[in-house]
Structure formats: structure tokens, C-alpha cells
Amino acid sequence: RQLTLLMEGMWRLLQRRAAAEALQRANDELEDRVAERTAELARSNADLAKARDAAQAASLAKSTFLANMSHEIRTPLNAIIGMTDLVLKGRLSGQQREFLSTVRDSGEALLTVINDILDFSKIEAGKLVLDHAPFNLWESLGDTMKSFALRAHQQGLELACYIHPEVPHLLHGDYSRLRQV
């Protein structure tokens, strides 16, 4: 009987030792897998940081390029618009006046597009500042409609604007941004 008990004890000891060894192997394997996964995550994080830095650099380069190009384009365009206005103050035939008015209006439309592009880059950079000044909404809408009326007429369209009488004449805000809209 003692021999049986001794053998059972040894068997249990061997089983415990085998279980401890299997547990240690599983633990080592798990630690290896965790270390491998941690290294993969570190590589992924490094790749993401590089991609983020590259995207930020590209965005900054784009914003700088847009600001520089819009300035370089606006300068001669303002000269074209200004010179056209000067010529329009002189004696011209009706056709010449119409042609130059179209040149001026087209220049102003192009200037608006360029300003919109610059504003977009300012919005992306969080640097767009809105003006807070009083303006006459009705007059502003009338001016805006005039600028589009010529183009609409040239395309055989009639452009009309109705402002409900309850809409206030005077507002406080950014007229230029409203006109962009």
C-alpha cells in the first residue's frame, strides 16, 4: 500500500512538473507573442507618425503656395481692373464700353475666385477672420445681382431677386463672406 501511495505521489509530482513546464512554455510563448505584437504596434505608430508629419508638411506647403500664388495673381489682376476702370471713365463707343465692362466684370469674378481659394486655405489653417461691420443687405444684394445680371443676360437668362419686406435693411456682419455665399 505504501508503494502505491508513493507511486501515486510521484505520478502527481510528475504531472505537476509537466503542467508547470507546459504553463511556463505557454507563458514564454505568450510573452513572445506580446513582444512581437508590441513591436508591430510600435512600427505602425512610427509609420503613422511619419505619415502625419508628411501630411502636415504637405498641407503647410499647399497653404504657403496658395497664399504666394494668390498674391502673385491678384497684384496684376488688380492692375488690370484698375486700368480698365480708368479707361471706362474716358470717351468710348457703346461697344467699347460694353467690352471693357465685361473685361472688368470678368477680372472681378476671377479676383473673387482667387480670394475664395485663399480663404479656403485660411479656413484649413484656422486663420480666417470674419469682419463685423454694419452693411445694407438690400443694397449689397442689389450690387451682387448686378454683377450676375450681365452674365445671365449674355446667356439669354433673366435674373430676378425678391427680398421679403420683413427682411431688415441693415445688418451687422461680414458682407464679403455673405457675397461669396
XYZ file of C-alpha atoms in Angstrom:
181
model
C 0.000 0.000 0.000
C 2.807 2.408 0.787
C 4.375 1.666 -2.539
C 1.133 2.508 -4.245
C 0.867 5.770 -2.329
C 4.473 6.582 -3.132
C 3.919 5.892 -6.806
C 0.754 7.972 -6.849
C 2.649 10.822 -5.181
C 5.428 10.577 -7.717
C 2.887 10.456 -10.535
C 1.202 13.590 -9.227
C 4.599 15.257 -8.832
C 5.480 14.355 -12.406
C 2.101 15.624 -13.586
C 2.567 18.890 -11.689
C 6.068 19.281 -13.052
C 4.777 18.588 -16.608
C 1.923 21.014 -16.053
C 4.346 23.642 -14.688
C 6.628 23.147 -17.695
C 3.668 23.382 -20.085
C 2.491 26.507 -18.270
C 5.986 28.006 -18.496
C 6.151 27.208 -22.249
C 2.712 28.774 -22.750
C 3.770 31.797 -20.706
C 7.009 32.144 -22.717
C 5.088 31.776 -25.972
C 2.550 34.358 -24.856
C 5.305 36.786 -23.820
C 6.962 36.291 -27.221
C 3.661 36.984 -28.988
C 3.042 40.078 -26.850
C 6.569 41.343 -27.567
C 6.089 40.675 -31.287
C 2.717 42.461 -31.324
C 4.137 45.363 -29.316
C 6.960 45.705 -31.849
C 4.403 45.633 -34.708
C 2.357 48.347 -32.980
C 5.478 50.441 -32.418
C 6.347 50.134 -36.132
C 2.762 51.021 -37.082
C 2.790 54.017 -34.746
C 6.100 55.183 -36.201
C 4.692 54.804 -39.735
C 1.557 56.729 -38.738
C 3.638 59.490 -37.176
C 5.711 59.760 -40.363
C 2.535 59.883 -42.475
C 1.023 62.530 -40.163
C 4.178 64.640 -40.333
C 4.282 64.314 -44.123
C 0.600 65.305 -44.384
C 1.162 68.319 -42.133
C 4.190 69.372 -44.174
C 2.215 68.960 -47.400
C -0.671 70.978 -46.002
C 1.678 73.753 -44.913
C 3.388 73.728 -48.314
C -0.006 73.882 -50.034
C -1.176 76.773 -47.871
C 2.062 78.657 -48.449
C 1.861 78.003 -52.178
C -1.762 79.158 -52.332
C -1.010 82.317 -50.376
C 2.006 83.159 -52.562
C 0.267 82.348 -55.834
C -2.910 84.193 -54.953
C -0.830 87.267 -54.093
C 1.175 86.966 -57.321
C -2.010 86.643 -59.374
C -4.005 89.305 -57.516
C -1.391 92.030 -57.998
C -1.540 92.140 -61.828
C -5.267 91.392 -61.793
C -5.904 94.423 -59.586
C -3.873 96.492 -62.056
C -5.997 95.185 -64.947
C -9.219 96.031 -63.107
C -7.910 99.457 -62.079
C -6.705 100.352 -65.576
C -9.996 99.156 -67.055
C -11.874 101.423 -64.652
C -9.681 104.357 -65.714
C -10.326 103.706 -69.419
C -14.058 103.364 -68.740
C -14.062 106.948 -67.371
C -12.956 108.266 -70.764
C -14.771 108.651 -74.065
C -15.729 105.318 -75.541
C -18.209 103.996 -78.018
C -21.060 101.920 -76.611
C -19.479 98.716 -77.862
C -16.061 99.618 -76.414
C -17.683 100.437 -73.060
C -19.550 97.122 -73.117
C -16.370 95.180 -73.943
C -14.355 96.899 -71.220
C -17.160 96.448 -68.704
C -17.072 92.736 -69.493
C -13.279 92.730 -69.010
C -13.667 94.496 -65.646
C -16.506 92.207 -64.507
C -14.570 89.116 -65.553
C -11.493 90.389 -63.746
C -13.526 90.974 -60.597
C -15.060 87.498 -60.899
C -11.583 85.987 -61.258
C -10.382 88.020 -58.291
C -13.289 86.649 -56.260
C -12.291 83.075 -57.171
C -8.694 83.754 -56.181
C -9.814 85.281 -52.883
C -12.050 82.261 -52.275
C -9.064 79.941 -52.764
C -7.013 81.972 -50.318
C -9.909 81.971 -47.858
C -10.158 78.185 -48.149
C -6.501 77.835 -47.190
C -7.120 80.240 -44.282
C -10.089 78.135 -43.152
C -7.936 74.987 -43.225
C -5.270 76.755 -41.184
C -7.878 78.094 -38.736
C -6.856 81.673 -39.564
C -9.962 83.034 -41.264
C -11.128 86.195 -39.541
C -14.693 87.370 -40.090
C -15.448 91.073 -40.369
C -18.036 92.543 -38.003
C -19.308 95.717 -39.625
C -22.724 97.181 -40.431
C -23.895 96.911 -44.025
C -27.074 97.431 -46.003
C -28.263 93.985 -47.014
C -30.670 95.230 -49.658
C -28.016 97.354 -51.396
C -25.470 94.556 -51.110
C -27.840 92.051 -52.699
C -28.615 94.568 -55.435
C -24.891 95.009 -56.177
C -24.399 91.256 -56.205
C -27.328 90.778 -58.580
C -25.925 93.432 -60.948
C -22.647 91.540 -61.194
C -24.504 88.375 -62.191
C -27.137 90.056 -64.352
C -24.743 90.761 -67.234
C -23.596 87.159 -67.340
C -27.165 85.904 -67.120
C -28.250 88.258 -69.916
C -25.368 87.092 -72.108
C -26.691 83.555 -71.730
C -30.245 84.597 -72.547
C -31.417 84.299 -68.937
C -33.383 86.691 -66.807
C -32.112 87.087 -63.284
C -34.548 88.346 -60.658
C -34.260 88.897 -56.935
C -37.091 89.247 -54.443
C -36.446 90.328 -50.876
C -39.298 89.835 -48.461
C -40.320 93.192 -46.952
C -39.751 91.909 -43.397
C -36.064 91.268 -44.080
C -34.108 94.075 -42.367
C -32.120 96.528 -44.477
C -29.220 96.943 -42.065
C -27.241 94.018 -40.700
C -24.026 93.601 -38.769
C -21.601 91.004 -40.111
C -19.202 90.129 -42.909
C -20.565 91.471 -46.208
C -17.727 89.954 -48.260
C -18.362 86.433 -46.909
C -22.089 86.845 -47.495
C -21.395 87.847 -51.078
C -19.190 84.776 -51.510
C -22.104 82.610 -50.485
